[in-house]
Amino acid sequence: LSFDRLVDPETGPAEAAKMAKVLEGKKGMTVIDEEAIPCVWNKTMDTDNPLMARNDFDRAGTEDSEFIFTLGQMKEMRDEVTRMRDKYASGPWVNNKNAQDLVVYFDEYITDLSDQVTRMEINFVPTPAPNK
């Protein structure tokens, strides 16, 4: 599952349906009817009134903007996600539906990471020398 796809109005209901399929039939789990999933997703996310949405976007704690990565770290993340995408896009994984879903997610993250790397390279600020 992709969190970004789960909270997106275009892909959220389908992603929630994937989650329901995984949980269906598991001991201690009750899953609603498939036809009800889009309705429950829309009410939970309340796209008409974002302030009423049931999510943790307003949670206490570290702000997303406080997580700062170096250019080198961003490149390493992009390279690792690319390696994993390549792994699950080939060999025994080609006909595995879950693996192919991962490939789609990895492609989205590779695009995001590549865009961030490009922005960082354009606005590159060298690390200052330590004080002596």
PDB file of N, CA and C in Angstrom, residues 23-121:
ATOM      1  N   LEU A  23      -6.804  -7.825   4.368  1.00  0.00           N
ATOM      2  CA  LEU A  23      -7.320  -8.126   5.695  1.00  0.00           C
ATOM      3  C   LEU A  23      -8.475  -9.129   5.685  1.00  0.00           C
ATOM      4  N   GLU A  24      -9.143  -9.241   4.551  1.00  0.00           N
ATOM      5  CA  GLU A  24     -10.301 -10.110   4.434  1.00  0.00           C
ATOM      6  C   GLU A  24      -9.956 -11.566   4.796  1.00  0.00           C
ATOM      7  N   GLY A  25     -10.771 -12.128   5.676  1.00  0.00           N
ATOM      8  CA  GLY A  25     -10.585 -13.523   6.064  1.00  0.00           C
ATOM      9  C   GLY A  25      -9.542 -13.757   7.149  1.00  0.00           C
ATOM     10  N   LYS A  26      -8.883 -12.691   7.594  1.00  0.00           N
ATOM     11  CA  LYS A  26      -7.876 -12.826   8.647  1.00  0.00           C
ATOM     12  C   LYS A  26      -8.581 -12.925  10.003  1.00  0.00           C
ATOM     13  N   LYS A  27      -8.041 -13.751  10.876  1.00  0.00           N
ATOM     14  CA  LYS A  27      -8.615 -13.959  12.196  1.00  0.00           C
ATOM     15  C   LYS A  27      -8.720 -12.619  12.943  1.00  0.00           C
ATOM     16  N   GLY A  28      -9.895 -12.355  13.471  1.00  0.00           N
ATOM     17  CA  GLY A  28     -10.117 -11.144  14.251  1.00  0.00           C
ATOM     18  C   GLY A  28     -10.402  -9.902  13.419  1.00  0.00           C
ATOM     19  N   MET A  29     -10.481 -10.050  12.107  1.00  0.00           N
ATOM     20  CA  MET A  29     -10.723  -8.898  11.226  1.00  0.00           C
ATOM     21  C   MET A  29     -12.116  -8.970  10.619  1.00  0.00           C
ATOM     22  N   THR A  30     -12.818  -7.873  10.693  1.00  0.00           N
ATOM     23  CA  THR A  30     -14.101  -7.751  10.015  1.00  0.00           C
ATOM     24  C   THR A  30     -13.923  -6.701   8.928  1.00  0.00           C
ATOM     25  N   VAL A  31     -14.219  -7.065   7.705  1.00  0.00           N
ATOM     26  CA  VAL A  31     -14.047  -6.164   6.567  1.00  0.00           C
ATOM     27  C   VAL A  31     -15.424  -5.836   5.992  1.00  0.00           C
ATOM     28  N   ILE A  32     -15.655  -4.563   5.703  1.00  0.00           N
ATOM     29  CA  ILE A  32     -16.934  -4.129   5.140  1.00  0.00           C
ATOM     30  C   ILE A  32     -17.070  -4.624   3.705  1.00  0.00           C
ATOM     31  N   ASP A  33     -18.286  -4.574   3.183  1.00  0.00           N
ATOM     32  CA  ASP A  33     -18.531  -4.976   1.796  1.00  0.00           C
ATOM     33  C   ASP A  33     -17.745  -4.081   0.846  1.00  0.00           C
ATOM     34  N   GLU A  34     -17.268  -4.676  -0.213  1.00  0.00           N
ATOM     35  CA  GLU A  34     -16.439  -3.951  -1.186  1.00  0.00           C
ATOM     36  C   GLU A  34     -17.154  -2.710  -1.731  1.00  0.00           C
ATOM     37  N   GLU A  35     -18.466  -2.809  -1.927  1.00  0.00           N
ATOM     38  CA  GLU A  35     -19.222  -1.679  -2.476  1.00  0.00           C
ATOM     39  C   GLU A  35     -19.241  -0.485  -1.528  1.00  0.00           C
ATOM     40  N   ALA A  36     -19.053  -0.728  -0.231  1.00  0.00           N
ATOM     41  CA  ALA A  36     -19.106   0.352   0.764  1.00  0.00           C
ATOM     42  C   ALA A  36     -17.767   1.073   0.936  1.00  0.00           C
ATOM     43  N   ILE A  37     -16.696   0.501   0.428  1.00  0.00           N
ATOM     44  CA  ILE A  37     -15.361   1.066   0.658  1.00  0.00           C
ATOM     45  C   ILE A  37     -15.235   2.509   0.160  1.00  0.00           C
ATOM     46  N   PRO A  38     -15.648   2.831  -1.073  1.00  0.00           N
ATOM     47  CA  PRO A  38     -15.530   4.241  -1.501  1.00  0.00           C
ATOM     48  C   PRO A  38     -16.297   5.205  -0.603  1.00  0.00           C
ATOM     49  N   CYS A  39     -17.480   4.809  -0.157  1.00  0.00           N
ATOM     50  CA  CYS A  39     -18.282   5.667   0.719  1.00  0.00           C
ATOM     51  C   CYS A  39     -17.564   5.897   2.049  1.00  0.00           C
ATOM     52  N   VAL A  40     -17.058   4.830   2.641  1.00  0.00           N
ATOM     53  CA  VAL A  40     -16.350   4.952   3.921  1.00  0.00           C
ATOM     54  C   VAL A  40     -15.081   5.773   3.730  1.00  0.00           C
ATOM     55  N   TRP A  41     -14.371   5.561   2.625  1.00  0.00           N
ATOM     56  CA  TRP A  41     -13.157   6.340   2.363  1.00  0.00           C
ATOM     57  C   TRP A  41     -13.502   7.824   2.273  1.00  0.00           C
ATOM     58  N   ASN A  42     -14.549   8.164   1.491  1.00  0.00           N
ATOM     59  CA  ASN A  42     -14.937   9.570   1.325  1.00  0.00           C
ATOM     60  C   ASN A  42     -15.346  10.202   2.648  1.00  0.00           C
ATOM     61  N   LYS A  43     -16.058   9.461   3.485  1.00  0.00           N
ATOM     62  CA  LYS A  43     -16.471  10.019   4.780  1.00  0.00           C
ATOM     63  C   LYS A  43     -15.259  10.174   5.704  1.00  0.00           C
ATOM     64  N   THR A  44     -14.357   9.196   5.670  1.00  0.00           N
ATOM     65  CA  THR A  44     -13.166   9.257   6.521  1.00  0.00           C
ATOM     66  C   THR A  44     -12.269  10.415   6.110  1.00  0.00           C
ATOM     67  N   MET A  45     -12.064  10.572   4.824  1.00  0.00           N
ATOM     68  CA  MET A  45     -11.178  11.635   4.328  1.00  0.00           C
ATOM     69  C   MET A  45     -11.904  12.968   4.218  1.00  0.00           C
ATOM     70  N   ASP A  46     -13.223  12.946   4.154  1.00  0.00           N
ATOM     71  CA  ASP A  46     -14.068  14.136   4.089  1.00  0.00           C
ATOM     72  C   ASP A  46     -13.455  15.214   3.192  1.00  0.00           C
ATOM     73  N   THR A  47     -13.345  14.890   1.907  1.00  0.00           N
ATOM     74  CA  THR A  47     -12.712  15.814   0.962  1.00  0.00           C
ATOM     75  C   THR A  47     -13.472  17.124   0.806  1.00  0.00           C
ATOM     76  N   ASP A  48     -14.770  17.120   1.150  1.00  0.00           N
ATOM     77  CA  ASP A  48     -15.535  18.369   1.083  1.00  0.00           C
ATOM     78  C   ASP A  48     -15.222  19.286   2.258  1.00  0.00           C
ATOM     79  N   ASN A  49     -14.754  18.710   3.361  1.00  0.00           N
ATOM     80  CA  ASN A  49     -14.446  19.486   4.554  1.00  0.00           C
ATOM     81  C   ASN A  49     -13.157  18.933   5.168  1.00  0.00           C
ATOM     82  N   PRO A  50     -11.991  19.327   4.616  1.00  0.00           N
ATOM     83  CA  PRO A  50     -10.720  18.764   5.079  1.00  0.00           C
ATOM     84  C   PRO A  50     -10.472  18.890   6.578  1.00  0.00           C
ATOM     85  N   LEU A  51     -11.073  19.879   7.231  1.00  0.00           N
ATOM     86  CA  LEU A  51     -10.869  20.037   8.668  1.00  0.00           C
ATOM     87  C   LEU A  51     -11.522  18.900   9.456  1.00  0.00           C
ATOM     88  N   MET A  52     -12.474  18.207   8.841  1.00  0.00           N
ATOM     89  CA  MET A  52     -13.153  17.102   9.506  1.00  0.00           C
ATOM     90  C   MET A  52     -12.537  15.748   9.149  1.00  0.00           C
ATOM     91  N   ALA A  53     -11.575  15.737   8.246  1.00  0.00           N
ATOM     92  CA  ALA A  53     -10.959  14.476   7.830  1.00  0.00           C
ATOM     93  C   ALA A  53     -10.296  13.793   9.016  1.00  0.00           C
ATOM     94  N   ARG A  54     -10.402  12.491   9.041  1.00  0.00           N
ATOM     95  CA  ARG A  54      -9.803  11.718  10.128  1.00  0.00           C
ATOM     96  C   ARG A  54      -8.422  11.246   9.697  1.00  0.00           C
ATOM     97  N   ASN A  55      -7.442  12.054   9.978  1.00  0.00           N
ATOM     98  CA  ASN A  55      -6.054  11.722   9.670  1.00  0.00           C
ATOM     99  C   ASN A  55      -5.186  12.311  10.777  1.00  0.00           C
ATOM    100  N   ASP A  56      -3.896  12.174  10.644  1.00  0.00           N
ATOM    101  CA  ASP A  56      -3.014  12.713  11.691  1.00  0.00           C
ATOM    102  C   ASP A  56      -2.160  13.867  11.168  1.00  0.00           C
ATOM    103  N   PHE A  57      -2.647  14.561  10.154  1.00  0.00           N
ATOM    104  CA  PHE A  57      -1.873  15.660   9.588  1.00  0.00           C
ATOM    105  C   PHE A  57      -1.653  16.781  10.603  1.00  0.00           C
ATOM    106  N   ASP A  58      -2.544  16.878  11.595  1.00  0.00           N
ATOM    107  CA  ASP A  58      -2.412  17.947  12.591  1.00  0.00           C
ATOM    108  C   ASP A  58      -1.845  17.419  13.913  1.00  0.00           C
ATOM    109  N   ARG A  59      -1.185  16.282  13.858  1.00  0.00           N
ATOM    110  CA  ARG A  59      -0.645  15.665  15.066  1.00  0.00           C
ATOM    111  C   ARG A  59       0.475  16.508  15.666  1.00  0.00           C
ATOM    112  N   ALA A  60       0.717  16.277  16.942  1.00  0.00           N
ATOM    113  CA  ALA A  60       1.839  16.939  17.606  1.00  0.00           C
ATOM    114  C   ALA A  60       3.119  16.191  17.250  1.00  0.00           C
ATOM    115  N   GLY A  61       4.223  16.882  17.311  1.00  0.00           N
ATOM    116  CA  GLY A  61       5.499  16.226  17.048  1.00  0.00           C
ATOM    117  C   GLY A  61       6.307  16.965  16.007  1.00  0.00           C
ATOM    118  N   THR A  62       7.310  16.287  15.509  1.00  0.00           N
ATOM    119  CA  THR A  62       8.227  16.884  14.541  1.00  0.00           C
ATOM    120  C   THR A  62       7.504  17.195  13.235  1.00  0.00           C
ATOM    121  N   GLU A  63       7.697  18.401  12.747  1.00  0.00           N
ATOM    122  CA  GLU A  63       7.117  18.812  11.475  1.00  0.00           C
ATOM    123  C   GLU A  63       7.869  18.147  10.322  1.00  0.00           C
ATOM    124  N   ASP A  64       7.161  17.852   9.242  1.00  0.00           N
ATOM    125  CA  ASP A  64       7.803  17.249   8.068  1.00  0.00           C
ATOM    126  C   ASP A  64       8.974  18.093   7.577  1.00  0.00           C
ATOM    127  N   SER A  65       8.834  19.410   7.660  1.00  0.00           N
ATOM    128  CA  SER A  65       9.876  20.314   7.151  1.00  0.00           C
ATOM    129  C   SER A  65      11.167  20.231   7.956  1.00  0.00           C
ATOM    130  N   GLU A  66      11.111  19.623   9.136  1.00  0.00           N
ATOM    131  CA  GLU A  66      12.307  19.503   9.975  1.00  0.00           C
ATOM    132  C   GLU A  66      13.181  18.308   9.593  1.00  0.00           C
ATOM    133  N   PHE A  67      12.663  17.437   8.729  1.00  0.00           N
ATOM    134  CA  PHE A  67      13.446  16.293   8.264  1.00  0.00           C
ATOM    135  C   PHE A  67      14.246  16.738   7.050  1.00  0.00           C
ATOM    136  N   ILE A  68      15.514  17.032   7.259  1.00  0.00           N
ATOM    137  CA  ILE A  68      16.357  17.566   6.199  1.00  0.00           C
ATOM    138  C   ILE A  68      17.414  16.524   5.838  1.00  0.00           C
ATOM    139  N   PHE A  69      17.518  16.235   4.538  1.00  0.00           N
ATOM    140  CA  PHE A  69      18.491  15.267   4.053  1.00  0.00           C
ATOM    141  C   PHE A  69      19.534  15.983   3.212  1.00  0.00           C
ATOM    142  N   THR A  70      20.753  15.451   3.206  1.00  0.00           N
ATOM    143  CA  THR A  70      21.806  16.008   2.366  1.00  0.00           C
ATOM    144  C   THR A  70      21.593  15.537   0.932  1.00  0.00           C
ATOM    145  N   LEU A  71      22.280  16.186  -0.004  1.00  0.00           N
ATOM    146  CA  LEU A  71      22.213  15.778  -1.402  1.00  0.00           C
ATOM    147  C   LEU A  71      22.673  14.327  -1.534  1.00  0.00           C
ATOM    148  N   GLY A  72      23.743  13.968  -0.856  1.00  0.00           N
ATOM    149  CA  GLY A  72      24.238  12.591  -0.910  1.00  0.00           C
ATOM    150  C   GLY A  72      23.216  11.587  -0.392  1.00  0.00           C
ATOM    151  N   GLN A  73      22.532  11.925   0.692  1.00  0.00           N
ATOM    152  CA  GLN A  73      21.511  11.029   1.243  1.00  0.00           C
ATOM    153  C   GLN A  73      20.342  10.870   0.269  1.00  0.00           C
ATOM    154  N   MET A  74      19.955  11.973  -0.352  1.00  0.00           N
ATOM    155  CA  MET A  74      18.857  11.911  -1.320  1.00  0.00           C
ATOM    156  C   MET A  74      19.228  11.022  -2.504  1.00  0.00           C
ATOM    157  N   LYS A  75      20.468  11.142  -2.983  1.00  0.00           N
ATOM    158  CA  LYS A  75      20.914  10.295  -4.089  1.00  0.00           C
ATOM    159  C   LYS A  75      20.946   8.825  -3.677  1.00  0.00           C
ATOM    160  N   GLU A  76      21.389   8.554  -2.451  1.00  0.00           N
ATOM    161  CA  GLU A  76      21.406   7.168  -1.954  1.00  0.00           C
ATOM    162  C   GLU A  76      19.993   6.602  -1.871  1.00  0.00           C
ATOM    163  N   MET A  77      19.037   7.405  -1.395  1.00  0.00           N
ATOM    164  CA  MET A  77      17.651   6.940  -1.326  1.00  0.00           C
ATOM    165  C   MET A  77      17.120   6.642  -2.725  1.00  0.00           C
ATOM    166  N   ARG A  78      17.361   7.556  -3.664  1.00  0.00           N
ATOM    167  CA  ARG A  78      16.906   7.348  -5.034  1.00  0.00           C
ATOM    168  C   ARG A  78      17.520   6.084  -5.619  1.00  0.00           C
ATOM    169  N   ASP A  79      18.829   5.884  -5.395  1.00  0.00           N
ATOM    170  CA  ASP A  79      19.514   4.707  -5.933  1.00  0.00           C
ATOM    171  C   ASP A  79      18.972   3.419  -5.323  1.00  0.00           C
ATOM    172  N   GLU A  80      18.674   3.429  -4.033  1.00  0.00           N
ATOM    173  CA  GLU A  80      18.145   2.222  -3.373  1.00  0.00           C
ATOM    174  C   GLU A  80      16.734   1.913  -3.854  1.00  0.00           C
ATOM    175  N   VAL A  81      15.903   2.933  -3.995  1.00  0.00           N
ATOM    176  CA  VAL A  81      14.546   2.704  -4.496  1.00  0.00           C
ATOM    177  C   VAL A  81      14.614   2.210  -5.937  1.00  0.00           C
ATOM    178  N   THR A  82      15.530   2.745  -6.726  1.00  0.00           N
ATOM    179  CA  THR A  82      15.714   2.278  -8.106  1.00  0.00           C
ATOM    180  C   THR A  82      16.148   0.819  -8.124  1.00  0.00           C
ATOM    181  N   ARG A  83      17.068   0.445  -7.230  1.00  0.00           N
ATOM    182  CA  ARG A  83      17.521  -0.943  -7.154  1.00  0.00           C
ATOM    183  C   ARG A  83      16.350  -1.872  -6.830  1.00  0.00           C
ATOM    184  N   MET A  84      15.516  -1.456  -5.894  1.00  0.00           N
ATOM    185  CA  MET A  84      14.375  -2.284  -5.520  1.00  0.00           C
ATOM    186  C   MET A  84      13.349  -2.352  -6.645  1.00  0.00           C
ATOM    187  N   ARG A  85      13.133  -1.241  -7.325  1.00  0.00           N
ATOM    188  CA  ARG A  85      12.217  -1.253  -8.479  1.00  0.00           C
ATOM    189  C   ARG A  85      12.718  -2.226  -9.529  1.00  0.00           C
ATOM    190  N   ASP A  86      14.011  -2.171  -9.837  1.00  0.00           N
ATOM    191  CA  ASP A  86      14.585  -3.054 -10.853  1.00  0.00           C
ATOM    192  C   ASP A  86      14.451  -4.524 -10.443  1.00  0.00           C
ATOM    193  N   LYS A  87      14.646  -4.805  -9.168  1.00  0.00           N
ATOM    194  CA  LYS A  87      14.528  -6.179  -8.672  1.00  0.00           C
ATOM    195  C   LYS A  87      13.116  -6.712  -8.905  1.00  0.00           C
ATOM    196  N   TYR A  88      12.110  -5.935  -8.489  1.00  0.00           N
ATOM    197  CA  TYR A  88      10.729  -6.414  -8.564  1.00  0.00           C
ATOM    198  C   TYR A  88      10.102  -6.249  -9.947  1.00  0.00           C
ATOM    199  N   ALA A  89      10.823  -5.638 -10.877  1.00  0.00           N
ATOM    200  CA  ALA A  89      10.332  -5.493 -12.244  1.00  0.00           C
ATOM    201  C   ALA A  89      10.883  -6.594 -13.148  1.00  0.00           C
ATOM    202  N   SER A  90      11.615  -7.547 -12.573  1.00  0.00           N
ATOM    203  CA  SER A  90      12.250  -8.568 -13.405  1.00  0.00           C
ATOM    204  C   SER A  90      12.181  -9.943 -12.758  1.00  0.00           C
ATOM    205  N   GLY A  91      12.650 -10.913 -13.517  1.00  0.00           N
ATOM    206  CA  GLY A  91      12.791 -12.274 -13.015  1.00  0.00           C
ATOM    207  C   GLY A  91      11.498 -12.871 -12.499  1.00  0.00           C
ATOM    208  N   PRO A  92      11.575 -13.534 -11.352  1.00  0.00           N
ATOM    209  CA  PRO A  92      10.406 -14.257 -10.840  1.00  0.00           C
ATOM    210  C   PRO A  92       9.267 -13.340 -10.391  1.00  0.00           C
ATOM    211  N   TRP A  93       9.517 -12.052 -10.328  1.00  0.00           N
ATOM    212  CA  TRP A  93       8.510 -11.110  -9.826  1.00  0.00           C
ATOM    213  C   TRP A  93       7.602 -10.565 -10.928  1.00  0.00           C
ATOM    214  N   VAL A  94       7.949 -10.795 -12.194  1.00  0.00           N
ATOM    215  CA  VAL A  94       7.229 -10.179 -13.312  1.00  0.00           C
ATOM    216  C   VAL A  94       5.732 -10.490 -13.292  1.00  0.00           C
ATOM    217  N   ASN A  95       5.362 -11.692 -12.924  1.00  0.00           N
ATOM    218  CA  ASN A  95       3.945 -12.078 -12.939  1.00  0.00           C
ATOM    219  C   ASN A  95       3.288 -12.012 -11.564  1.00  0.00           C
ATOM    220  N   ASN A  96       3.952 -11.385 -10.611  1.00  0.00           N
ATOM    221  CA  ASN A  96       3.415 -11.251  -9.262  1.00  0.00           C
ATOM    222  C   ASN A  96       2.722  -9.894  -9.138  1.00  0.00           C
ATOM    223  N   LYS A  97       1.408  -9.904  -8.924  1.00  0.00           N
ATOM    224  CA  LYS A  97       0.620  -8.665  -8.871  1.00  0.00           C
ATOM    225  C   LYS A  97       1.126  -7.714  -7.785  1.00  0.00           C
ATOM    226  N   ASN A  98       1.437  -8.243  -6.601  1.00  0.00           N
ATOM    227  CA  ASN A  98       1.925  -7.380  -5.518  1.00  0.00           C
ATOM    228  C   ASN A  98       3.257  -6.745  -5.886  1.00  0.00           C
ATOM    229  N   ALA A  99       4.138  -7.512  -6.519  1.00  0.00           N
ATOM    230  CA  ALA A  99       5.434  -6.978  -6.933  1.00  0.00           C
ATOM    231  C   ALA A  99       5.245  -5.876  -7.970  1.00  0.00           C
ATOM    232  N   GLN A 100       4.303  -6.061  -8.870  1.00  0.00           N
ATOM    233  CA  GLN A 100       4.074  -5.045  -9.897  1.00  0.00           C
ATOM    234  C   GLN A 100       3.463  -3.781  -9.304  1.00  0.00           C
ATOM    235  N   ASP A 101       2.639  -3.926  -8.257  1.00  0.00           N
ATOM    236  CA  ASP A 101       2.140  -2.750  -7.531  1.00  0.00           C
ATOM    237  C   ASP A 101       3.315  -1.992  -6.913  1.00  0.00           C
ATOM    238  N   LEU A 102       4.260  -2.752  -6.325  1.00  0.00           N
ATOM    239  CA  LEU A 102       5.453  -2.120  -5.749  1.00  0.00           C
ATOM    240  C   LEU A 102       6.227  -1.349  -6.813  1.00  0.00           C
ATOM    241  N   VAL A 103       6.354  -1.910  -7.991  1.00  0.00           N
ATOM    242  CA  VAL A 103       7.087  -1.245  -9.079  1.00  0.00           C
ATOM    243  C   VAL A 103       6.448   0.106  -9.390  1.00  0.00           C
ATOM    244  N   VAL A 104       5.125   0.156  -9.421  1.00  0.00           N
ATOM    245  CA  VAL A 104       4.422   1.424  -9.673  1.00  0.00           C
ATOM    246  C   VAL A 104       4.733   2.423  -8.557  1.00  0.00           C
ATOM    247  N   TYR A 105       4.674   1.960  -7.300  1.00  0.00           N
ATOM    248  CA  TYR A 105       4.968   2.843  -6.174  1.00  0.00           C
ATOM    249  C   TYR A 105       6.415   3.329  -6.239  1.00  0.00           C
ATOM    250  N   PHE A 106       7.334   2.405  -6.503  1.00  0.00           N
ATOM    251  CA  PHE A 106       8.752   2.781  -6.595  1.00  0.00           C
ATOM    252  C   PHE A 106       8.963   3.821  -7.686  1.00  0.00           C
ATOM    253  N   ASP A 107       8.311   3.648  -8.841  1.00  0.00           N
ATOM    254  CA  ASP A 107       8.453   4.634  -9.922  1.00  0.00           C
ATOM    255  C   ASP A 107       8.010   6.022  -9.472  1.00  0.00           C
ATOM    256  N   GLU A 108       6.919   6.074  -8.712  1.00  0.00           N
ATOM    257  CA  GLU A 108       6.447   7.372  -8.212  1.00  0.00           C
ATOM    258  C   GLU A 108       7.468   7.991  -7.267  1.00  0.00           C
ATOM    259  N   TYR A 109       8.026   7.173  -6.375  1.00  0.00           N
ATOM    260  CA  TYR A 109       9.015   7.694  -5.431  1.00  0.00           C
ATOM    261  C   TYR A 109      10.311   8.079  -6.135  1.00  0.00           C
ATOM    262  N   ILE A 110      10.702   7.326  -7.158  1.00  0.00           N
ATOM    263  CA  ILE A 110      11.913   7.672  -7.918  1.00  0.00           C
ATOM    264  C   ILE A 110      11.734   9.037  -8.572  1.00  0.00           C
ATOM    265  N   THR A 111      10.565   9.286  -9.130  1.00  0.00           N
ATOM    266  CA  THR A 111      10.291  10.594  -9.739  1.00  0.00           C
ATOM    267  C   THR A 111      10.394  11.697  -8.689  1.00  0.00           C
ATOM    268  N   ASP A 112       9.765  11.494  -7.532  1.00  0.00           N
ATOM    269  CA  ASP A 112       9.813  12.500  -6.460  1.00  0.00           C
ATOM    270  C   ASP A 112      11.247  12.739  -5.983  1.00  0.00           C
ATOM    271  N   LEU A 113      11.979  11.643  -5.752  1.00  0.00           N
ATOM    272  CA  LEU A 113      13.361  11.779  -5.284  1.00  0.00           C
ATOM    273  C   LEU A 113      14.243  12.448  -6.331  1.00  0.00           C
ATOM    274  N   SER A 114      14.061  12.087  -7.602  1.00  0.00           N
ATOM    275  CA  SER A 114      14.856  12.688  -8.683  1.00  0.00           C
ATOM    276  C   SER A 114      14.580  14.178  -8.799  1.00  0.00           C
ATOM    277  N   ASP A 115      13.311  14.553  -8.662  1.00  0.00           N
ATOM    278  CA  ASP A 115      12.957  15.983  -8.698  1.00  0.00           C
ATOM    279  C   ASP A 115      13.627  16.728  -7.554  1.00  0.00           C
ATOM    280  N   GLN A 116      13.616  16.130  -6.374  1.00  0.00           N
ATOM    281  CA  GLN A 116      14.242  16.762  -5.207  1.00  0.00           C
ATOM    282  C   GLN A 116      15.754  16.882  -5.398  1.00  0.00           C
ATOM    283  N   VAL A 117      16.385  15.827  -5.926  1.00  0.00           N
ATOM    284  CA  VAL A 117      17.832  15.867  -6.186  1.00  0.00           C
ATOM    285  C   VAL A 117      18.147  16.988  -7.167  1.00  0.00           C
ATOM    286  N   THR A 118      17.361  17.110  -8.218  1.00  0.00           N
ATOM    287  CA  THR A 118      17.590  18.170  -9.210  1.00  0.00           C
ATOM    288  C   THR A 118      17.481  19.546  -8.564  1.00  0.00           C
ATOM    289  N   ARG A 119      16.446  19.752  -7.747  1.00  0.00           N
ATOM    290  CA  ARG A 119      16.291  21.046  -7.061  1.00  0.00           C
ATOM    291  C   ARG A 119      17.482  21.322  -6.147  1.00  0.00           C
ATOM    292  N   MET A 120      17.945  20.279  -5.452  1.00  0.00           N
ATOM    293  CA  MET A 120      19.083  20.458  -4.547  1.00  0.00           C
ATOM    294  C   MET A 120      20.362  20.777  -5.331  1.00  0.00           C
ATOM    295  N   GLU A 121      20.550  20.145  -6.482  1.00  0.00           N
ATOM    296  CA  GLU A 121      21.747  20.403  -7.291  1.00  0.00           C
ATOM    297  C   GLU A 121      21.729  21.821  -7.857  1.00  0.00           C
TER     298      GLU A 121
END
